[in-house]
Coordinates of C-alpha atoms in Angstrom, one line a residue:
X5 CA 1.4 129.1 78.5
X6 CA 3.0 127.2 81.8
X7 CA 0.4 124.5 81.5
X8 CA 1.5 124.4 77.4
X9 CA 5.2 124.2 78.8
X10 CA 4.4 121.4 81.2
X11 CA 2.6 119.5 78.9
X12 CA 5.2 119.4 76.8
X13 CA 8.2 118.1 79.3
X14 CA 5.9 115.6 80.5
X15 CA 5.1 114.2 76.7
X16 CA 9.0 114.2 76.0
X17 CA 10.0 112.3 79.8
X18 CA 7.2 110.1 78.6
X19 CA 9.0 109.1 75.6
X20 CA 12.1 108.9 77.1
X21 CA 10.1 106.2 79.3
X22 CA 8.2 104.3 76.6
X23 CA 11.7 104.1 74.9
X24 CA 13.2 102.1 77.8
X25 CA 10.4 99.3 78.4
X26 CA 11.2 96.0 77.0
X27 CA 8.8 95.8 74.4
X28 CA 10.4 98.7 72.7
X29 CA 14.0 97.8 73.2
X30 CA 12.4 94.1 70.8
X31 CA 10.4 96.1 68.2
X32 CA 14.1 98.2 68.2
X33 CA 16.4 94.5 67.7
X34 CA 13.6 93.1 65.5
X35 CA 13.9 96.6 63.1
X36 CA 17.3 97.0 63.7
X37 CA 19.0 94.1 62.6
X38 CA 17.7 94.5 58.9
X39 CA 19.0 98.4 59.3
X40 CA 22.4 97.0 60.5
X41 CA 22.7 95.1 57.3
X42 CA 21.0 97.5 54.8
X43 CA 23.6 99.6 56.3
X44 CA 26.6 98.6 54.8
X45 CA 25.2 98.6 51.4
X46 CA 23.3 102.4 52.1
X47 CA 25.8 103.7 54.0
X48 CA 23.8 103.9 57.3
X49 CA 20.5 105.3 57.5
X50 CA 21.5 109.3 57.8
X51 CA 21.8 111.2 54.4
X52 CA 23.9 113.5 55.7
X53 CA 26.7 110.7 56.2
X54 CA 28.2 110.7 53.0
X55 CA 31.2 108.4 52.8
X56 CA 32.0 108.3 56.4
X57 CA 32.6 112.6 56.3
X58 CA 29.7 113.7 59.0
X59 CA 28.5 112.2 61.6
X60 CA 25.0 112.6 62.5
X61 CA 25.7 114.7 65.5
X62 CA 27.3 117.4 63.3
X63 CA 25.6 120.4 61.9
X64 CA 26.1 122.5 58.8
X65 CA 24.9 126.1 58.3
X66 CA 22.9 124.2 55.2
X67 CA 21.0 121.7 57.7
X68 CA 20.0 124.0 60.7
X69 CA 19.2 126.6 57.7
X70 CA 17.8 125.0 55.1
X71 CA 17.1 127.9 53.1
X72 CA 20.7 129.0 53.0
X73 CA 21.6 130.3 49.9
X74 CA 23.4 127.9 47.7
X75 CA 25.2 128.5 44.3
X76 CA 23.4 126.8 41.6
X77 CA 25.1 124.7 38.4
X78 CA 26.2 128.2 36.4
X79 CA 25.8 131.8 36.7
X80 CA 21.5 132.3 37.2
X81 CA 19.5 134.9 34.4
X82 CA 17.4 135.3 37.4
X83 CA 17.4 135.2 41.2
X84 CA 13.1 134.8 41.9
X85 CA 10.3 133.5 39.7
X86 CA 6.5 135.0 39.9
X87 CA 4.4 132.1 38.3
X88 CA 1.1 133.7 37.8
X89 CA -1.4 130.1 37.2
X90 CA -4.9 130.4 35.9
X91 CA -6.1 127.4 37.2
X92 CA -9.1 126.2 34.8
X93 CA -7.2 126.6 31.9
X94 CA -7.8 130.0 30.0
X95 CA -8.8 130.1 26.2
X96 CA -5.4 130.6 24.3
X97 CA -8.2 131.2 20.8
X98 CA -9.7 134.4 22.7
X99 CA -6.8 135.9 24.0
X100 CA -3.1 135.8 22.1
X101 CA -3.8 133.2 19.3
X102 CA -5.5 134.5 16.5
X103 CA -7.4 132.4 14.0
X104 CA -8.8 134.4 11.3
X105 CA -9.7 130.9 9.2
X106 CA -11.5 129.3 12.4
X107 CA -14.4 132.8 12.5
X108 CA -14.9 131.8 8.8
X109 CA -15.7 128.6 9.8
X110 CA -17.7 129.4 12.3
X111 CA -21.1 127.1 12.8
X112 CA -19.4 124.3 10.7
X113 CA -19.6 120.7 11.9
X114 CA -16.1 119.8 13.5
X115 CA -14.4 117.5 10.5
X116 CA -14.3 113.5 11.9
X117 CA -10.5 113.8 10.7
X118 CA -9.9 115.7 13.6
X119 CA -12.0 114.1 16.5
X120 CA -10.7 110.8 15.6
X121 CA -8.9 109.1 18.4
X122 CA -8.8 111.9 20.5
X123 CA -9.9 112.0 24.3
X124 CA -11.7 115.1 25.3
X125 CA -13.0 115.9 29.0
X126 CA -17.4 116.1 27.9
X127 CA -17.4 116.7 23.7
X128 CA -19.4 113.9 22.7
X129 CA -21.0 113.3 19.0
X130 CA -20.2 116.3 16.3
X131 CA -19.5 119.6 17.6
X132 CA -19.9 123.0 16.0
X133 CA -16.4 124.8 15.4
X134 CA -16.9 128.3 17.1
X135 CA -14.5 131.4 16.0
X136 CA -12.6 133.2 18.3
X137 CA -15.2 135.3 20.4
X138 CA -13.2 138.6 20.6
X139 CA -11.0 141.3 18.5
X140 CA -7.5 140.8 17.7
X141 CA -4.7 143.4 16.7
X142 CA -1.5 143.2 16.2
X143 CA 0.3 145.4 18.9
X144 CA 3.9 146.8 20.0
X145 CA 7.2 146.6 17.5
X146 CA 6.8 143.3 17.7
X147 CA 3.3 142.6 15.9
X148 CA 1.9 139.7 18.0
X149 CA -1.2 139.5 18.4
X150 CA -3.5 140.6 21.6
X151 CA -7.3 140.3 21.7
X152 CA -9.5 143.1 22.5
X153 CA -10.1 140.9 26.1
X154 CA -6.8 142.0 27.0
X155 CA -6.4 145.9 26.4
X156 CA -4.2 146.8 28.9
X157 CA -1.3 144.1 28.6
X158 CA -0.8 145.6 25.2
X159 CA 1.4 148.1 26.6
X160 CA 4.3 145.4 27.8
X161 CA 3.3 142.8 24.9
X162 CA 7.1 143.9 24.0
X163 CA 8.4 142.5 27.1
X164 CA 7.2 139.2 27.2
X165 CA 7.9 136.3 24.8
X166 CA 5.4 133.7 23.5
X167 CA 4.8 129.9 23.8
X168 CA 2.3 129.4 21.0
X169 CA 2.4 125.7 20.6
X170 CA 2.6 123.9 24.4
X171 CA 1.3 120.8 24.8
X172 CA 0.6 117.8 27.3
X173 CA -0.8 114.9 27.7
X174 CA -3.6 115.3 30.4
X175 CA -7.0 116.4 29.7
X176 CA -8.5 116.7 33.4
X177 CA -7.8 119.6 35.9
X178 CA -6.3 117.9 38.7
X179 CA -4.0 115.7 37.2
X180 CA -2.9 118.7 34.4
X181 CA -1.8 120.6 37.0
X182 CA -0.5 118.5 38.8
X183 CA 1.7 117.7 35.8
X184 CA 2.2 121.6 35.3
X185 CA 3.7 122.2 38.5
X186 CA 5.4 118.8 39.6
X187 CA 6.0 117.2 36.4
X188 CA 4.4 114.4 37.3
X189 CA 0.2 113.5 36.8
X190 CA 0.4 111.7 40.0
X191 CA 0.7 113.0 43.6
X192 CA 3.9 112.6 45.6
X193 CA 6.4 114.9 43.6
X194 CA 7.5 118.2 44.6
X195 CA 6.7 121.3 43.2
X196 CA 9.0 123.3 40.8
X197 CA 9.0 126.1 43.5
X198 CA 10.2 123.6 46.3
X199 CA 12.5 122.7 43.7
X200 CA 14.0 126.1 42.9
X201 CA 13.8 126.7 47.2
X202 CA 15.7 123.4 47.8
X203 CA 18.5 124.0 45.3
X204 CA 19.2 127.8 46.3
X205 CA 17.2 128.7 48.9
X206 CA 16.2 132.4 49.7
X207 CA 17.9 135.3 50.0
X208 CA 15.6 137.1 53.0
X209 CA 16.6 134.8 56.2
X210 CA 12.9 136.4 57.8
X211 CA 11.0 135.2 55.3
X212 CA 9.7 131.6 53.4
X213 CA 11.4 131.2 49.9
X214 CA 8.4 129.9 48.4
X215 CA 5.3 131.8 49.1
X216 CA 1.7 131.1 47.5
X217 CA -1.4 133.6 47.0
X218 CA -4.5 132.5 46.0
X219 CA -7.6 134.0 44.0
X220 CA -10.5 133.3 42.5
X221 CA -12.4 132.1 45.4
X222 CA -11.0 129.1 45.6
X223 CA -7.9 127.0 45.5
X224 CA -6.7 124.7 42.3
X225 CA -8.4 121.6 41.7
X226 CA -5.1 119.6 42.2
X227 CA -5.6 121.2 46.2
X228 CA -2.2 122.0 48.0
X229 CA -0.1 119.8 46.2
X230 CA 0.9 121.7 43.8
X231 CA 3.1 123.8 45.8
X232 CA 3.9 120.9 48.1
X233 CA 7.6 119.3 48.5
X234 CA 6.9 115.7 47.6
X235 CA 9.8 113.3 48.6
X236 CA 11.8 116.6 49.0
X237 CA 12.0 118.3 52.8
X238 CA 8.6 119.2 54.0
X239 CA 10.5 122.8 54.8
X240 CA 10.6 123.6 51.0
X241 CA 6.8 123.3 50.5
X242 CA 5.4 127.0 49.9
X243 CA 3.6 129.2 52.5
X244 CA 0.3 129.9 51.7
X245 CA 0.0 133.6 52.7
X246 CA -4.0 135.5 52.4
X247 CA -4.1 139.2 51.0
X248 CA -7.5 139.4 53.0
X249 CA -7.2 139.7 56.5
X250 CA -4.2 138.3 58.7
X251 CA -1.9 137.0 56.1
X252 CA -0.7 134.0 58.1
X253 CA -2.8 132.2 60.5
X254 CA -1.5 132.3 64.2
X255 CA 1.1 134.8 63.5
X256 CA 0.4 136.5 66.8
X257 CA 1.3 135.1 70.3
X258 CA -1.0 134.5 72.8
X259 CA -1.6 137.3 75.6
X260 CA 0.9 137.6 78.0
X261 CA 3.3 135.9 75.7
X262 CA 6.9 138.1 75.9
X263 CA 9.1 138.0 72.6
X264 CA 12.0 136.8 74.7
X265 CA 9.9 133.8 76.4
X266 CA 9.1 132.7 72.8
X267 CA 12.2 132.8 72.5
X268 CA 13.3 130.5 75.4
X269 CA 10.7 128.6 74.2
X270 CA 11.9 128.0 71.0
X271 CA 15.3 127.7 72.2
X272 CA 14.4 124.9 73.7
X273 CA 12.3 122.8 71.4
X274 CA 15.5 123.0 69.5
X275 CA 18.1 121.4 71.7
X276 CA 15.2 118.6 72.0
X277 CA 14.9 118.4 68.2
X278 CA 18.8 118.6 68.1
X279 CA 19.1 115.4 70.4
X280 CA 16.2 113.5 68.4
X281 CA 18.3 113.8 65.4
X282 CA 21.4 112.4 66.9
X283 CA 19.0 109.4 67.8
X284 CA 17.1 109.1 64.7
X285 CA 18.7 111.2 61.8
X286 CA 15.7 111.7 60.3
X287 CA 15.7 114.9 58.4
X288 CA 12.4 115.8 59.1
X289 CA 13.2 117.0 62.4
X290 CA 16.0 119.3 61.0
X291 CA 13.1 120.8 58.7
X292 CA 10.9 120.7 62.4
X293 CA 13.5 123.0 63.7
X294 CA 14.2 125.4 61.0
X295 CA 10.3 126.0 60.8
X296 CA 10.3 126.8 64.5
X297 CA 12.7 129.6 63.7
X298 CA 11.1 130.6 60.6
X299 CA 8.0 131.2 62.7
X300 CA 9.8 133.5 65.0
X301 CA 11.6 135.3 62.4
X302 CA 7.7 136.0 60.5
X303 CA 6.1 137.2 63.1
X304 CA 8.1 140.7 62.7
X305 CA 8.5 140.3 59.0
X306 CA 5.4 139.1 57.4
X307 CA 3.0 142.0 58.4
X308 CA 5.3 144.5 57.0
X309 CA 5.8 142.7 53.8
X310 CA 2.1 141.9 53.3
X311 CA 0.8 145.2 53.8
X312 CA -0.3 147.3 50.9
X313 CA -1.4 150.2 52.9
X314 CA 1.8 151.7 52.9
X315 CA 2.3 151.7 48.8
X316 CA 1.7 155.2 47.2
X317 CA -1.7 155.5 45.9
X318 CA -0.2 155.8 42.4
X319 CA 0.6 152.0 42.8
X320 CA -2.6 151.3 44.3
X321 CA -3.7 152.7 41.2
X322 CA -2.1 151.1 38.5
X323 CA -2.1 147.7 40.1
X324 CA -6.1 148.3 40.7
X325 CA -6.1 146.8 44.4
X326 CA -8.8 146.7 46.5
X327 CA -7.3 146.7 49.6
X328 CA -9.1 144.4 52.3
X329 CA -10.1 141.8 49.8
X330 CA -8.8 139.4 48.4
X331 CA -8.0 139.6 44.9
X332 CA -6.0 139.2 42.1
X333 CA -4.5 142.4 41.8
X334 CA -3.5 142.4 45.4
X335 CA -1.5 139.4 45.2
X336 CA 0.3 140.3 42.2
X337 CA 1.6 143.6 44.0
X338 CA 2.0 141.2 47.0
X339 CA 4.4 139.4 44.5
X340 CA 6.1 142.5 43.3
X341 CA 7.1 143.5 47.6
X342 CA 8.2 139.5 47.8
X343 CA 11.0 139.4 45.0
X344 CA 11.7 143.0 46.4
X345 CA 12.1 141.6 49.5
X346 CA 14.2 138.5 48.3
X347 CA 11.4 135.7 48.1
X348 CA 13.1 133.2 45.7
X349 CA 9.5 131.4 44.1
X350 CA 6.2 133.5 44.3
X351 CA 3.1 131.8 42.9
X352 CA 0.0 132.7 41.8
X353 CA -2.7 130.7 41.5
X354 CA -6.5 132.1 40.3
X355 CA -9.3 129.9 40.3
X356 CA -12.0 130.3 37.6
X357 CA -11.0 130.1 34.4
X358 CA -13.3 126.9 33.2
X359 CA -15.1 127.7 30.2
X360 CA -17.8 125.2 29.3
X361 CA -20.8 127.3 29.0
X362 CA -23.0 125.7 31.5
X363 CA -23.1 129.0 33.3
X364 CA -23.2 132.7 32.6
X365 CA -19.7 132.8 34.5
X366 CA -18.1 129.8 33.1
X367 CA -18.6 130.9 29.0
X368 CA -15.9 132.5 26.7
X369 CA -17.8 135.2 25.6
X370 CA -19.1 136.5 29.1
X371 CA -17.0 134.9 31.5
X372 CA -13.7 134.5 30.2
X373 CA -13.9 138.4 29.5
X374 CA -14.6 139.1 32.9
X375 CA -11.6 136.7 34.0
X376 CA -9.4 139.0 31.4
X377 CA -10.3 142.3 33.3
X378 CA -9.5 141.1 36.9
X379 CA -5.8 140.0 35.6
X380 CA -5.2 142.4 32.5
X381 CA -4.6 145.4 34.5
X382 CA -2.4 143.8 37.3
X383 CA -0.3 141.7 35.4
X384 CA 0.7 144.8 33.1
X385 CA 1.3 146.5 36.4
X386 CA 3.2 143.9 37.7
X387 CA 5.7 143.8 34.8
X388 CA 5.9 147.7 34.5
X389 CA 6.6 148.1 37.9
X390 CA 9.3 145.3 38.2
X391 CA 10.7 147.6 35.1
X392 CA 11.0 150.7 36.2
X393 CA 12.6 149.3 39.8
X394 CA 15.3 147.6 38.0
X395 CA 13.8 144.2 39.4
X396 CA 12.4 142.7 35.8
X397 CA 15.8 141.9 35.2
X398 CA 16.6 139.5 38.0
X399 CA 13.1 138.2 37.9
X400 CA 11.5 135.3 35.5
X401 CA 7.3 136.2 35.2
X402 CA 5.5 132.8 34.1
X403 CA 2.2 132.9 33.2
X404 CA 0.0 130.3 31.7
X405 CA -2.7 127.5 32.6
X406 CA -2.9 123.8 32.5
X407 CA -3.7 123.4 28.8
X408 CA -5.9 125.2 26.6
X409 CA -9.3 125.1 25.1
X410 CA -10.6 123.4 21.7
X411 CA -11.9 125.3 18.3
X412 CA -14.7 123.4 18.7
X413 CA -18.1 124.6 20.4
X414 CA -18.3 122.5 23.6
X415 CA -21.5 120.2 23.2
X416 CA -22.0 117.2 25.3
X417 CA -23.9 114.5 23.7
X418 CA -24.9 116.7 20.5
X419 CA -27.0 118.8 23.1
X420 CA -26.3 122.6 23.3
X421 CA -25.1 124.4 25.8
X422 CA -26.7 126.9 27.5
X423 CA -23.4 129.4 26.7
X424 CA -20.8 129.1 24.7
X425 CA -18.1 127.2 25.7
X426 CA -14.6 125.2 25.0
X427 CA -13.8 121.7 26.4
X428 CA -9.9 120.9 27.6
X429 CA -7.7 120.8 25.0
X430 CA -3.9 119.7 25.5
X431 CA -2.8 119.3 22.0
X432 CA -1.8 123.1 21.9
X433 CA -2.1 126.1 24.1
X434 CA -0.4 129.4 25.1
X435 CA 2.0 130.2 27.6
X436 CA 4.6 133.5 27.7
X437 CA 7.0 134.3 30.0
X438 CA 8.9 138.0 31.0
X439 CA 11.9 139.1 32.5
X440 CA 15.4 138.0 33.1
X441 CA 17.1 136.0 30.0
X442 CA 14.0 136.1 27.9
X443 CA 14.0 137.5 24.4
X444 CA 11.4 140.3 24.2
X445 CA 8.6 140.6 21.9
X446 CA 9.7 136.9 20.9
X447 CA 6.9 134.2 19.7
X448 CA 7.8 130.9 19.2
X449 CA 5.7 127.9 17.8
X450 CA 2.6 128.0 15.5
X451 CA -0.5 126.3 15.6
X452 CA -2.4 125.3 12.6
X453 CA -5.3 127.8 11.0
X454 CA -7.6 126.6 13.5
X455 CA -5.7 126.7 16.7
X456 CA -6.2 122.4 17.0
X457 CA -2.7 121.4 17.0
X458 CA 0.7 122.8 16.9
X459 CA 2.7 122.9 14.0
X460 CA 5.8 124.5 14.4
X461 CA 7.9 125.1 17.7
X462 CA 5.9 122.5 19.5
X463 CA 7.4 122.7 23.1
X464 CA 6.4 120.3 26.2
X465 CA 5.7 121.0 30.0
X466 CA 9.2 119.2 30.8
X467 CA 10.1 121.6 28.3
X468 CA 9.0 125.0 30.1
X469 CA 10.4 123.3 33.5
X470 CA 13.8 122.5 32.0
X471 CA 14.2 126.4 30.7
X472 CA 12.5 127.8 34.0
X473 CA 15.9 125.9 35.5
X474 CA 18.5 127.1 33.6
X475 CA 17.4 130.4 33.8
X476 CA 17.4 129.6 37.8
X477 CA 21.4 128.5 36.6
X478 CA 20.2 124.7 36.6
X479 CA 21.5 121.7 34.3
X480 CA 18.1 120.4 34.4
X481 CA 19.5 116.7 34.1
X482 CA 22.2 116.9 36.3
X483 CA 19.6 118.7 38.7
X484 CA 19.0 115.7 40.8
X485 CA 17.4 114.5 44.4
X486 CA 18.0 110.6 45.6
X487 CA 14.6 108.9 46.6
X488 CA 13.8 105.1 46.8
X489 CA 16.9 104.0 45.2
X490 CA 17.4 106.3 41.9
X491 CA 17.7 110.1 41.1
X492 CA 15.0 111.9 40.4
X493 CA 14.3 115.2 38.4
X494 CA 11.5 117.8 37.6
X495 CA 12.0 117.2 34.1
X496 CA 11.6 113.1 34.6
X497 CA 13.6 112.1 31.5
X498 CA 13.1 114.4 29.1
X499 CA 12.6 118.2 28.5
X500 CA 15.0 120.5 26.1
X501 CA 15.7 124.2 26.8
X502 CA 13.6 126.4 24.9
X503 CA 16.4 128.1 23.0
X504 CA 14.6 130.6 20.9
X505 CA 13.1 132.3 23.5
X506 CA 16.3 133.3 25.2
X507 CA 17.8 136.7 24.9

């Protein structure tokens, strides 16, 4: 740790130095004179100077803390969001969206009518249409409809309110997601949980706002991005914490490292970080120095959070966690002990839901069922328990995919696949959301008798990201962040509140 110390003094002396020779002091006029004159037009290069009020030298509770909580636009329906993401894109046909017509024509050759002009990720030639692959009922007071897949949600089908006509625009993984969570196909956009961190931060001081948990195996084909913080502070990017093993890496100090040395230690990164900013106002280094003390703050924190030893085997039970591992149902009781604990953004993300039918595990009929029992009986746990704590009522429950999967048999090149399968399919899928502000046992938007397109209630990703807001107590268009020269939102230019949804 002294050597660690050391090193450090003599990199920062070293700067200090490099900073003084002559060839710096030119590469700083040659730089500088453009910054001198973009400066009267931008107001200097700090963004905290804002008509001449701060100075760069001056700190707000808001920029040594980030995560400070904020008020947002109008009084919030919720105060955390748990998005639970099936990343691969779940079959909407075999699980909430019933098509009685679509098992009649089971077998048929797909009419051209309705594979003209569209783009689909493999289908090539004439498919088969395929009917839905499991049972449906109609279940609860409210009558929608649940698939045999599923037996278990059933029970809370009344607290949850359907999307049944979503749609976008991308047909690939990555980019679909991308869109899903950013609103944006291409990289470089934050996240709608850095979003929802950034405009009211977190109410637990010890902990990140924006935590992640990931299952499946594997992470989402769009990689880290999706919970990243684009053009936004890299401070309001989510955490990735594990349910298996420790559940942030390097949580621990070294041996012979004292609590109160850490301390020192980070005490004094921070006046160094404090005088960088008065040099450079880059507020990057303000994020630097609230992750410092976020660090410290975890390393009592996190372990207590993240253990699921200490629930009462009757919640062990219902959520169906396998302690040790990691797993679905451990993260979504994970989730449940984050809002508890004031997390503001919790997200889910489990890999494996692609169902083309090249493989056994990777079919609707085989595969997608098996998906369907590793979530069925947590998420129903999930929402009952958040019920019966008083907690479903401050907290909005997302769940959905990237899009959805076509009526059509997925063949690729008029060749048979080994299993049955679906290819991407954007022009309508289903999504549903719980808690705070929604209408229960609500269903919105119709597809037509085959489950191709939507029909009634159609609704938008910029859609669901503009009513995730304002139940957050965001004006989505007013909800703004200045990068490169112009305002930017989650919802880009468009989105409308989903209205009939809300209680």
């Amino acid at each position: 740790m002294k050597d660690q110390i050391e090193r450090l003094v003599q990199e920062h002396l070293a700067r200090e130095a490099q900073e003084k020779t002559r060839r710096h002091f030119i590469k700083s006029c040659a730089q500088g004179l453009g910054g001198l004159a973009l400066s009267s037009i931008f107001m200097g290069c700090d963004p905290l100077i804002k008509q001449g009020k701060k100075s760069a030298s001056t700190f707000s509770e808001r920029d040594l803390n980030p995560l400070a909580t904020l008020a947002p636009h109008y009084g919030p329906k919720v105060k955390s969001v748990i998005y639970l993401h099936m990343a691969g894109a779940p079959s909407q046909l075999e699980m909430f969206d019933y098509k009685p017509k679509l098992h009649k024509l089971d077998g048929q050759d797909c009419p051209e009518s309705l594979l003209a002009g569209k783009k689909f990720a493999f289908i090539k030639g004439t498919p088969k249409l395929m009917g839905p692959q499991a049972e449906f009922k109609q279940e609860g007071e409210s009558g929608n409809w649940v698939s045999n897949f599923m037996p278990h949600f059933k029970k809370v089908v009344d607290d949850v309110a359907f999307l049944k006509a979503v749609h976008t625009d991308q047909f690939n993984h990555g980019p679909a997601q991308l869109f899903m969570h950013t609103g944006s196909a291409r990289l470089g956009r934050p996240s709608i949980g850095a979003w929802a961190t950034y405009g009211l931060g977190s109410e637990n001081q010890n902990l990140p706002g924006f935590v992640v948990l990931t299952s499946g195996g594997n992470t989402p084909d769009a990689g880290k991005s999706v919970w990243g913080s684009g053009f936004l502070p890299s401070v309001y990017q989510g955490v990735q914490c594990r349910s298996k093993g420790d559940p942030v890496l390097y949580l621990e100090d070294p041996d012979g490292v004292s609590r109160d040395l850490k301390k020192s230690t980070i005490d004094a990164i921070t006046k160094i970080n404090k005088e960088e900013y008065a040099k450079y106002a880059d507020p990057e280094i303000l994020a630097r120095i609230n992750q410092y003390e976020m660090a410290y703050r975890m390393q009592i924190a996190v372990p207590e959070v993240m253990n699921i030893n200490n629930e009462p085997e009757h919640i062990k039970e219902m959520y169906g966690v396998e302690p040790g591992k990691e797993s679905f149902a451990n993260n979504c009781l994970l989730a449940r002990k984050l809002v508890e604990d004031g997390v503001r953004f919790v997200q889910l993300f489990d890999w494996g839901w692609d169902s083309h039918g090249v493989v056994r595990s990777g079919s609707i009929d085989k595969g997608l069922r098996n998906k369907c029992t590793q979530i069925d009986r947590p998420i129903t746990a999930l929402i009952m328990d958040l019920k019966q704590r008083g907690l479903l009522d401050d907290t909005l429950i997302v769940w959905g995919g990237e899009f959805g999967r076509t009526p059509m048999q997925e063949n690729r090149g008029n060749k048979k696949m080994p299993y049955k399968g679906r290819d991407h399919h954007g022009d309508a899928f289903t999504m549903w959301m719980a808690g705070g502000g929604i209408k229960k046992g609500a269903s919105h938007g119709q597809t037509d008798d085959i489950g191709f397109s939507g029909v009634e209630g159609r609704v938008s990703v910029h859609d669901v990201h503009a009513t995730i807001l304002h139940l957050l107590g965001f004006d989505h268009e007013e909800y703004t962040y200045e990068f490169q020269g112009r305002p930017f939102r989650l919802t880009d230019v468009e989105g409308n509140i989903i209205k009939e949804i809300l209680s």
